[in-house]
Structure formats: C-alpha cells, structure tokens
Short mmCIF file of C-alpha atoms in Angstrom, two decimals:
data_model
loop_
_atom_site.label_atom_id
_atom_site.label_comp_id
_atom_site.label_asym_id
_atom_site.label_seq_id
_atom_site.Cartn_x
_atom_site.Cartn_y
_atom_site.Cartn_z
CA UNK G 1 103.86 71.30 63.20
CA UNK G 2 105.26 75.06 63.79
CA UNK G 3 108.31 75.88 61.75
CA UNK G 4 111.16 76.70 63.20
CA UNK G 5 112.45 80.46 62.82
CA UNK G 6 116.38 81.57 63.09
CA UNK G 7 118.90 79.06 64.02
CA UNK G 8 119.93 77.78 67.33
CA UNK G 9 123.61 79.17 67.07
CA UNK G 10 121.52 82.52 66.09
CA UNK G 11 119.68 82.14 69.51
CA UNK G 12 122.56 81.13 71.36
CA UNK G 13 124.84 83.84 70.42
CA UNK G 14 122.68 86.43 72.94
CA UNK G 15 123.81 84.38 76.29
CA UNK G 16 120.46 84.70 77.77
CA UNK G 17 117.60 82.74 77.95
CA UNK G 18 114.02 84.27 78.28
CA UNK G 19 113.49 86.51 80.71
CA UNK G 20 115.90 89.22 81.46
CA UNK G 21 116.58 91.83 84.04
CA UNK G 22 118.16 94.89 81.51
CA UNK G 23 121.84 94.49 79.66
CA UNK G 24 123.36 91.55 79.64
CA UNK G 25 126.80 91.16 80.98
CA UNK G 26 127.77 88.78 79.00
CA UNK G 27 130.47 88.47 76.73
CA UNK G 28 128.60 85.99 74.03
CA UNK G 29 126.21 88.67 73.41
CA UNK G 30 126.69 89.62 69.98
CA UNK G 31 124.02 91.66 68.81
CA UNK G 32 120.75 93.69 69.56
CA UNK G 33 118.12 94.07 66.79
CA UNK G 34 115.92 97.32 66.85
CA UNK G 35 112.47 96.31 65.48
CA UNK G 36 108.09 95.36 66.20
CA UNK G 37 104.93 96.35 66.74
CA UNK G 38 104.34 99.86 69.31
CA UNK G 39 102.27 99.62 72.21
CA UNK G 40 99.52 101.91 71.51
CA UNK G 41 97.09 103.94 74.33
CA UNK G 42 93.88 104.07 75.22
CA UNK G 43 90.92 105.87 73.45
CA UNK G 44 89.54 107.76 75.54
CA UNK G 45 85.63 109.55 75.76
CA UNK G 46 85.70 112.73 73.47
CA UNK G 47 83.85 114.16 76.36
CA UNK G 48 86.72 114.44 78.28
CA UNK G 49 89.33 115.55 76.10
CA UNK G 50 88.73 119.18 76.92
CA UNK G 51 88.89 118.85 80.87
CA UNK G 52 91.51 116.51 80.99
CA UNK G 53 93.92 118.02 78.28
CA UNK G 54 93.44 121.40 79.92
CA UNK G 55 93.47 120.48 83.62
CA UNK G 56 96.40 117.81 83.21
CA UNK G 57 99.13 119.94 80.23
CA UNK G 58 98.12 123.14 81.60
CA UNK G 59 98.27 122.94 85.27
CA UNK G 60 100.45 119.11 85.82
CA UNK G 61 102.46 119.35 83.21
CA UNK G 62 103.60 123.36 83.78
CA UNK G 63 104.61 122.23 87.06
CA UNK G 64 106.69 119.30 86.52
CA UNK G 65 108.71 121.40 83.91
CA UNK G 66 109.61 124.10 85.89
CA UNK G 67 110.08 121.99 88.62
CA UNK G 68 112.16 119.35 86.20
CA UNK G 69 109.89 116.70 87.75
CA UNK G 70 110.35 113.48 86.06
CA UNK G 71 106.75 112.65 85.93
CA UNK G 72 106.64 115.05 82.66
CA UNK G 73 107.93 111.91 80.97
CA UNK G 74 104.25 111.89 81.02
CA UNK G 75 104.06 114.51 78.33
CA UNK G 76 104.29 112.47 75.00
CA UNK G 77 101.92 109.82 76.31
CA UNK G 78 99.33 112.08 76.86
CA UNK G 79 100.06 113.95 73.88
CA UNK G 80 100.22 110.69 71.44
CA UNK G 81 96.86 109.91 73.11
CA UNK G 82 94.66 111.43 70.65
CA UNK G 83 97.30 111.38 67.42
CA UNK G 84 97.64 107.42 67.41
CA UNK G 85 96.32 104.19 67.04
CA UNK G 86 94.81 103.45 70.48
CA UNK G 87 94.42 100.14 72.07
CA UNK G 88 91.54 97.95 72.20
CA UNK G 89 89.28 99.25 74.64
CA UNK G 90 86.58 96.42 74.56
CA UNK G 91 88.02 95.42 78.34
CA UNK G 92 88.39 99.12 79.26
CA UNK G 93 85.71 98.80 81.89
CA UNK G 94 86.91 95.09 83.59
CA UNK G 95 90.16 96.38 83.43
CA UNK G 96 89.15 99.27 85.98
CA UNK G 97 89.33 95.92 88.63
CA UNK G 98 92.49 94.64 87.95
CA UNK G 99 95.63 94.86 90.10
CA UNK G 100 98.68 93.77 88.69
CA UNK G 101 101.54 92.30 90.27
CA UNK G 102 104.25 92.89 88.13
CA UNK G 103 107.35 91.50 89.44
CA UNK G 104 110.61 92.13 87.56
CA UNK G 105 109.23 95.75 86.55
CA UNK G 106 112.41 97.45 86.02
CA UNK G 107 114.20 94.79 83.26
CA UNK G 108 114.21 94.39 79.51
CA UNK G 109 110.79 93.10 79.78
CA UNK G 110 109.23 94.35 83.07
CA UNK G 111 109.96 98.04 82.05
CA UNK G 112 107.89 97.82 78.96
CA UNK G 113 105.22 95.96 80.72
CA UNK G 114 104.24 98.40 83.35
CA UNK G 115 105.04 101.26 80.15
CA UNK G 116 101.62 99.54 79.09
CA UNK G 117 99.49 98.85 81.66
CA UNK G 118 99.69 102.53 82.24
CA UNK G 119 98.88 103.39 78.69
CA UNK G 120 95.68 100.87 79.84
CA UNK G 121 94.68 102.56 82.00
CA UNK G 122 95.56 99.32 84.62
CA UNK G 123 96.73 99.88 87.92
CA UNK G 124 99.71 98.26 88.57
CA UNK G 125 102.21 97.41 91.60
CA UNK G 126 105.81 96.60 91.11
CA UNK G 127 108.01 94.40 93.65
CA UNK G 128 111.41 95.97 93.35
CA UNK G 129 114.24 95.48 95.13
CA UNK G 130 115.42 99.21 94.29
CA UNK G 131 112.85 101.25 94.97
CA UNK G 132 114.68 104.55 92.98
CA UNK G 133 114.51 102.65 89.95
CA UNK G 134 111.03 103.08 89.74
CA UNK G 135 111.01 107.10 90.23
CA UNK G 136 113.63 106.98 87.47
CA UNK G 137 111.97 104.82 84.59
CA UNK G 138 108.22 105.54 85.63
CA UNK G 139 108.49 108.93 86.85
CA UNK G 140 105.97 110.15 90.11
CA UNK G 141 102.73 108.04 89.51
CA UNK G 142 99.54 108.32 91.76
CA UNK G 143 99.45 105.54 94.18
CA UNK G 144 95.97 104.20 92.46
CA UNK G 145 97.54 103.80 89.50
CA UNK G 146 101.29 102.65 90.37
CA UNK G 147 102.22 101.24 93.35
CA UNK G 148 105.56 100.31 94.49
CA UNK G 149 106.89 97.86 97.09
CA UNK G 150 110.25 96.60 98.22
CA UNK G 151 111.23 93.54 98.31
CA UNK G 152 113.45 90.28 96.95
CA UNK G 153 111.92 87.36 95.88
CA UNK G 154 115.49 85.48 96.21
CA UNK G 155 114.49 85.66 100.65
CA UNK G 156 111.08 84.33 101.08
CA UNK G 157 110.61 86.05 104.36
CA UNK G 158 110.95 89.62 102.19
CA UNK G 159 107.25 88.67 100.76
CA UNK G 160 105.18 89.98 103.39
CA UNK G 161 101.32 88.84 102.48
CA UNK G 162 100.88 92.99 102.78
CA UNK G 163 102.41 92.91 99.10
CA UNK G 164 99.71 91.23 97.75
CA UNK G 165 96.99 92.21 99.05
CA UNK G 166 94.16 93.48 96.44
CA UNK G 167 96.10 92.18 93.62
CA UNK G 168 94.25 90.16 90.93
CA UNK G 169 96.62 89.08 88.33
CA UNK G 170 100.60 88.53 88.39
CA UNK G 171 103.09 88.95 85.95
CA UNK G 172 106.74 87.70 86.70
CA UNK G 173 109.41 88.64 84.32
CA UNK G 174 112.30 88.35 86.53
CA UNK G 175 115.76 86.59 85.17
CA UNK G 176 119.37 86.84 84.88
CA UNK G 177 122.30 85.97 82.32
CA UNK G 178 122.53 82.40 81.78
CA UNK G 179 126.46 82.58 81.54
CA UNK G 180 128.24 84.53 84.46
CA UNK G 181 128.28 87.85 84.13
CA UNK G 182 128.83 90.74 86.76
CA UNK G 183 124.66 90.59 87.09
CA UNK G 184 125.54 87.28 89.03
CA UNK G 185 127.00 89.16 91.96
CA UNK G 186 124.79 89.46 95.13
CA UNK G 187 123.54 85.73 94.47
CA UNK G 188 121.90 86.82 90.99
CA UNK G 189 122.13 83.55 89.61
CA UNK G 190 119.49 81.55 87.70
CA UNK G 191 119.37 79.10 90.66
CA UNK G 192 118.71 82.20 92.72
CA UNK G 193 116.46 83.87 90.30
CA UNK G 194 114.72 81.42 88.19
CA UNK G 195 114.16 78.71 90.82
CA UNK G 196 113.81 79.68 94.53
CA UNK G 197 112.64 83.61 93.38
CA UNK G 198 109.87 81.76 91.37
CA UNK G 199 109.30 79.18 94.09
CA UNK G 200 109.22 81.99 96.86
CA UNK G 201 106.60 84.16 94.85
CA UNK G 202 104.49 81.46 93.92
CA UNK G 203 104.27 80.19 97.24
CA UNK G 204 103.41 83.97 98.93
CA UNK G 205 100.75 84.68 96.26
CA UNK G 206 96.97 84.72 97.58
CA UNK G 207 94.65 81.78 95.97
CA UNK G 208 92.26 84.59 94.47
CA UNK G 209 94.75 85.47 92.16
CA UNK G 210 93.13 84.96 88.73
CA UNK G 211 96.17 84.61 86.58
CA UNK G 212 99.79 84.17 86.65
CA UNK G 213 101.98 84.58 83.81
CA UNK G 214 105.43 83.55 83.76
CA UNK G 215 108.24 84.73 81.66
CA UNK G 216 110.35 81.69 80.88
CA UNK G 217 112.36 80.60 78.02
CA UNK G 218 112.25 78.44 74.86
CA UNK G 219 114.31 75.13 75.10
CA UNK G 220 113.58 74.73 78.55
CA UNK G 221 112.51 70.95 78.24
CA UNK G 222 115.41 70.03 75.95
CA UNK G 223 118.04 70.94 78.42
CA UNK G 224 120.09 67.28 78.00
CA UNK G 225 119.91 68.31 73.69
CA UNK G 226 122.22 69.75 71.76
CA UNK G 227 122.37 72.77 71.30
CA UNK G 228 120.37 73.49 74.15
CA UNK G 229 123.03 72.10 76.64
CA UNK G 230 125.17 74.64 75.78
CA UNK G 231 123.00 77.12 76.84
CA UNK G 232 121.99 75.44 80.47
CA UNK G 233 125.71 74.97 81.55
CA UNK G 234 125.37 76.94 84.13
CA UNK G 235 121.61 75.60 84.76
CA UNK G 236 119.48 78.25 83.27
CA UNK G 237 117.21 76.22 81.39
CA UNK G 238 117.09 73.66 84.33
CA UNK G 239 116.05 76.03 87.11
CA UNK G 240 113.40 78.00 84.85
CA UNK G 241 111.59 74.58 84.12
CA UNK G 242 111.52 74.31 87.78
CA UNK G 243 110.07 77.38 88.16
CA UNK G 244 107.29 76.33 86.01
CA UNK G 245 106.69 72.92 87.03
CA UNK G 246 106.64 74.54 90.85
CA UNK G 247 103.69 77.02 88.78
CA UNK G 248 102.03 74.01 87.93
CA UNK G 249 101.63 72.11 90.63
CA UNK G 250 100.45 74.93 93.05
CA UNK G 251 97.29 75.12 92.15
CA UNK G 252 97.14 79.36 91.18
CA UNK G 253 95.61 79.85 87.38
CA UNK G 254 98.69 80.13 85.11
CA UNK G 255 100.22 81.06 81.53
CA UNK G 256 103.81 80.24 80.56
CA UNK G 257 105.33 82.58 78.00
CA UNK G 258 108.62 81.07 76.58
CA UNK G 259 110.37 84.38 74.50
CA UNK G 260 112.69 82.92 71.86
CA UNK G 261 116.33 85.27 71.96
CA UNK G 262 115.31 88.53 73.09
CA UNK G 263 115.85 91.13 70.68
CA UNK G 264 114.83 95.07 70.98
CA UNK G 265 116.49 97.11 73.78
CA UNK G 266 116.74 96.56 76.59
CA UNK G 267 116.23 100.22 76.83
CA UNK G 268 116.67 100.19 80.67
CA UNK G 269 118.26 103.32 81.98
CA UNK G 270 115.43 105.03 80.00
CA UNK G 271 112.58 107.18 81.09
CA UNK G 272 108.78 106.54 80.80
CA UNK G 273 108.33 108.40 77.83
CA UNK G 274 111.34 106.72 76.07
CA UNK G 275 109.26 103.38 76.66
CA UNK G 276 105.99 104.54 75.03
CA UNK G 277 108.40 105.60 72.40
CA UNK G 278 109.70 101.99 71.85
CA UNK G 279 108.85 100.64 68.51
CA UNK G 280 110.48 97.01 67.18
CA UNK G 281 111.04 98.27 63.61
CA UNK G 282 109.82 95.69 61.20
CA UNK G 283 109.75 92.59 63.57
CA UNK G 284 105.44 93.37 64.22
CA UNK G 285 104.13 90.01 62.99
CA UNK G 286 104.10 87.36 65.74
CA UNK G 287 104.82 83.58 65.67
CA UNK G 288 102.89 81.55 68.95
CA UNK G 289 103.66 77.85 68.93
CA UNK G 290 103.56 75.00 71.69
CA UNK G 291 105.80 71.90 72.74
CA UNK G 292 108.76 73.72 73.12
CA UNK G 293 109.47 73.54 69.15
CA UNK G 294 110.07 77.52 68.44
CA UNK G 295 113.80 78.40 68.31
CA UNK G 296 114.34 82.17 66.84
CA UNK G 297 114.08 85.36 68.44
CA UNK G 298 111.14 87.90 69.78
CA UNK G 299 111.12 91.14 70.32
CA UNK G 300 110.73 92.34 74.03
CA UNK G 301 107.84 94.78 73.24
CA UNK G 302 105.92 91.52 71.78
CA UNK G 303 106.68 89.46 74.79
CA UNK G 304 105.41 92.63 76.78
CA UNK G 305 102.10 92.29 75.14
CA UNK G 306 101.61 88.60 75.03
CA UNK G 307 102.04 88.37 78.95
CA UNK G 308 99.35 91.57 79.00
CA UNK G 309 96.97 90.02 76.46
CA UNK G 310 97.62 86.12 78.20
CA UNK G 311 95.86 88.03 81.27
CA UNK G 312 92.33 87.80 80.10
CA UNK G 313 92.52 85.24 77.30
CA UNK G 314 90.44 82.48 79.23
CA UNK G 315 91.91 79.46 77.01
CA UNK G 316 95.00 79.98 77.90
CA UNK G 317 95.11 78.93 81.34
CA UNK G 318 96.69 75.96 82.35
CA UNK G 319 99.14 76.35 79.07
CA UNK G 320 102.82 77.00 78.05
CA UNK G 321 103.53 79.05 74.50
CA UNK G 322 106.90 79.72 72.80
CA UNK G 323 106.92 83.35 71.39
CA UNK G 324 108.75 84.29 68.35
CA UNK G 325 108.64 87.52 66.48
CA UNK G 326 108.88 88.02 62.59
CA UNK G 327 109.21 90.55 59.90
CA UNK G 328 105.31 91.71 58.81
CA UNK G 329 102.83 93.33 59.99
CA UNK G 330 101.70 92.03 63.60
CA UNK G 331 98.62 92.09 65.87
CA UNK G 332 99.80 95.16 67.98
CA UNK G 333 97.71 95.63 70.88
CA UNK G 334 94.21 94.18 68.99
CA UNK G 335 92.88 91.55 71.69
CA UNK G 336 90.84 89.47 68.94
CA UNK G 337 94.11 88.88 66.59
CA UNK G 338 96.09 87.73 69.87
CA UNK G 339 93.07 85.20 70.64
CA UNK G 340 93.54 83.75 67.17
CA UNK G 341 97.17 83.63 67.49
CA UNK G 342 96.92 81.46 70.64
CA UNK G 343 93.84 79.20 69.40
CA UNK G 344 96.22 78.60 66.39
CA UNK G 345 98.98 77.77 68.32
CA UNK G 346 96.94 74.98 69.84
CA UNK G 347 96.13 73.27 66.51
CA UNK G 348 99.18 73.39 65.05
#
C-alpha cells in the first residue's frame, strides 16, 4: 500500500487538477513551491566538441546577439553542455527516430517538456493554438528539430491528418483551472479541454503511434468522495477520467500520468534558456504509486520527465501512475532509476 503524502486540503488549496496550461486564474490558489530535480543535457562525442562549439558560439551565436535573436536563449544550453551532469544517453541513438507530438507545449508542463526533448536531442512538434508563443518560449529552432503547427484540439476538424504525419510518440499535457477563472473564456473549460480536446486528439492520431502519454490528475476515480468532490464541482475530475477511459478504449499504446498538486513555476512567459535553468529546489526524490491512492503534490519538472521517460519504458503501457514529488535526492534524468520507480509502483 503507497502512503499517502500532503493532505487533501493541502492539494486542494491550488484549484487545479493535473495538467495545466501556465498560471492559474484562480482565486483558491494559495501558494507555489520552488523546488526538484534539473533536467540535465546530453553528452555529447568529445570529437565534436571543437567543431561544434566553434562553428555554433562563434558564428550562430554572434549573430543572434547582434541581431537580438531570441534563439540565443540557446546560449546557456550549449554552454552547460559540457559543465553538467548530462542525461542518459543509452537511447541516444533510437531516439534519433522519434517524433514527438507534444500537445499542450506552451503550459506549466508542456513548456518544460519540449525544454527537454531538445536538451535530448529529440525532435519534437508542438500543436499550438498560438503559434508566437512558440518563437517566444523556444526561440528560432530548425524545422528537424522543432516543428510547429496550428491548431485546437477543442474543433476536431482543426486536426488535419497533415499534423501527424511522421510522428511516433504523443505527449498531451493540455488542461485548464478546475474552478472558473478568466482561462475559461473562449470555451476553455475542462469539458472543453479535458474531454472533447482529448477525445478529438485521440481520435485524429495515426495507429502507428507507439505511445501516448496523458497528463491527467490524481483523484480522478474518486470524484463522488470527499474531498475530491470539492474539487470536480465544476467537472474537472469527471471529464479528465473521460479523457482516459476514451484513451483506453481506442486501441493506441498508452501511459496515464496522474501529477498530484502541481508545484514549481509555472514559469510560462519565460524564455528557453530560463527553462533549462529550472531546478525544483529540494523536491528531487520521486514518489510513483497506482490505484489512484497518491494525494500530495509534484513538481512540474518531475511530471516533465516521467511523461519523457514513460515514452520508452515498455511495462508501462496499458497503465495509469499517480506522481508525487518529495524532499531527497531523486532519479533526475537516469532511465534505469525511473524503470525501478515504475516496477515498484506495481508491487506496492
């Protein structure tokens, strides 16, 4: 049996629920907590440190600032490149072949999830409905390694089977208050968001997608419980278990990621380099459980990397975690200490 970390009233007090889309609206949000464990970049070849550093600072990185480009948000990634702990690059060469769908790219969340595929080295294409957000967080990319499309997953005929074409594995972070805020304007509501966005996606994505995770929430199938019913009076809960049953029954290879309170940020409104920046303090060491039992909070740069690592963990398919983060030292970007924290999970 998992124990149970923070306090419902703790977890209510933030007025969202899983997912989000950047800074809540809400009135019942009470606090944010700085905190966790820093997304770290790839290790690269030795051999091409001297070509690349020179070719890309010298000549790139010159330009952009003279020019004031924002793609020299670049700068301290490239920089930190060789000066800190790098991620795992065991996968370096499948991840070459992936194409992820990240939809949701610009919230709390989404923001810090594309922040890391790039540090990966893993191409990525967003589904925006504001293309100039984009430009502003993630600065100019190359097209191979950032792509950007427009469209709203709230209108189904917006999904044009164009969008997906090429793309291997999904990530949806998507999600709005669950009380009404002024995000709710322009039919941002969970019904709009959590159920028929979700539905809409899932039911435009390719079959030869390998994996999609899905950003939901803890407390999702206690909805009718106190204290949970406090938080789904407006439905929130509701519609994002509909989103994942919908998941489940379509047939598509999926992971469900349900974030306790979401704590960190969000640090929307920020540039690229801001984002590789992002630490969560002392809130590293991660807490994975199943049957909708977890109740505390999670950092978003740890929900960030569970939906990343949930990607190629094969045993995860098919299966819904709740994600909590804790003071301690955590498994940062190491693939083989997120494998044991999900195999735990599973016997607990």
């Amino acid at each position: 049996m998992s124990e149970k970390h923070g306090s419902d009233a703790e977890f209510l007090s933030n007025g969202r629920a899983g997912a989000d889309g950047g800074e809540s609206e809400s009135r019942l949000l009470l606090k944010e907590i700085d905190g966790g464990s820093e997304l770290f970049v790839n290790q690269m070849d030795l051999r091409f440190v001297t070509l690349w550093f020179t070719l890309d600072l010298a000549l790139k990185d010159r330009k952009a600032e003279l020019l004031g480009d924002p793609a020299r948000s670049l700068q301290g990634l490239r920089l930190q490149a060789f000066t800190e702990e790098a991620v795992d690059t065991s996968d370096l060469a499948s991840s070459s072949s992936k194409l992820v769908l990240v939809v949701g790219g610009t919230g709390g969340v989404g923001q810090l999830v594309v922040a890391s595929l790039l540090k990966r080295n893993i191409r990525s294409r967003l589904l925006l409905r504001d293309l100039d957000k984009a430009t502003k967080l993630f600065g100019k990319q190359d097209e191979y390694s950032l792509q950007v499309v427009k469209g709203d997953t709230r209108n189904a005929e917006d999904l044009d089977p164009s969008m997906f074409e090429g793309v291997t594995h999904v990530i949806c972070c998507t999600g709005t208050t669950a009380f009404p805020s002024k995000r709710w304007s322009e039919e941002n509501t969970p019904e709009k968001v959590d159920w028929e966005g979700v539905k809409n996606l899932i039911s435009a994505l390719p079959s030869s997608v390998k994996r999609v995770v899905l950003v939901s929430s803890v407390g999702v199938t206690k909805s009718n419980e106190l204290p949970w019913s406090i938080m789904n009076l407006f439905g929130v809960l509701k519609y994002k278990k509909m989103g994942e049953d919908f998941l489940r029954d379509s047939g598509l290879p999926f992971t469900i990621i349900r974030p306790g309170r979401l704590t960190d940020g969000p640090y929307t409104s920020y540039d690229l380099n801001t984002l590789l920046k992002a630490t969560a303090g002392e809130r590293r060491a991660v807490v994975i459980g199943q049957g909708d039992k977890l109740v505390g909070e999670v950092s978003r740069l740890v929900v960030a990397e569970a939906c990343i690592q949930a990607l190629d963990i094969e045993f995860t398919q098919g299966k819904a975690y709740e994600l909590n983060s804790v003071k301690g030292d955590g498994p940062g970007s190491d693939p083989q200490q997120w494998r044991e924290l999900f195999k735990a999970a599973e016997s607990k």
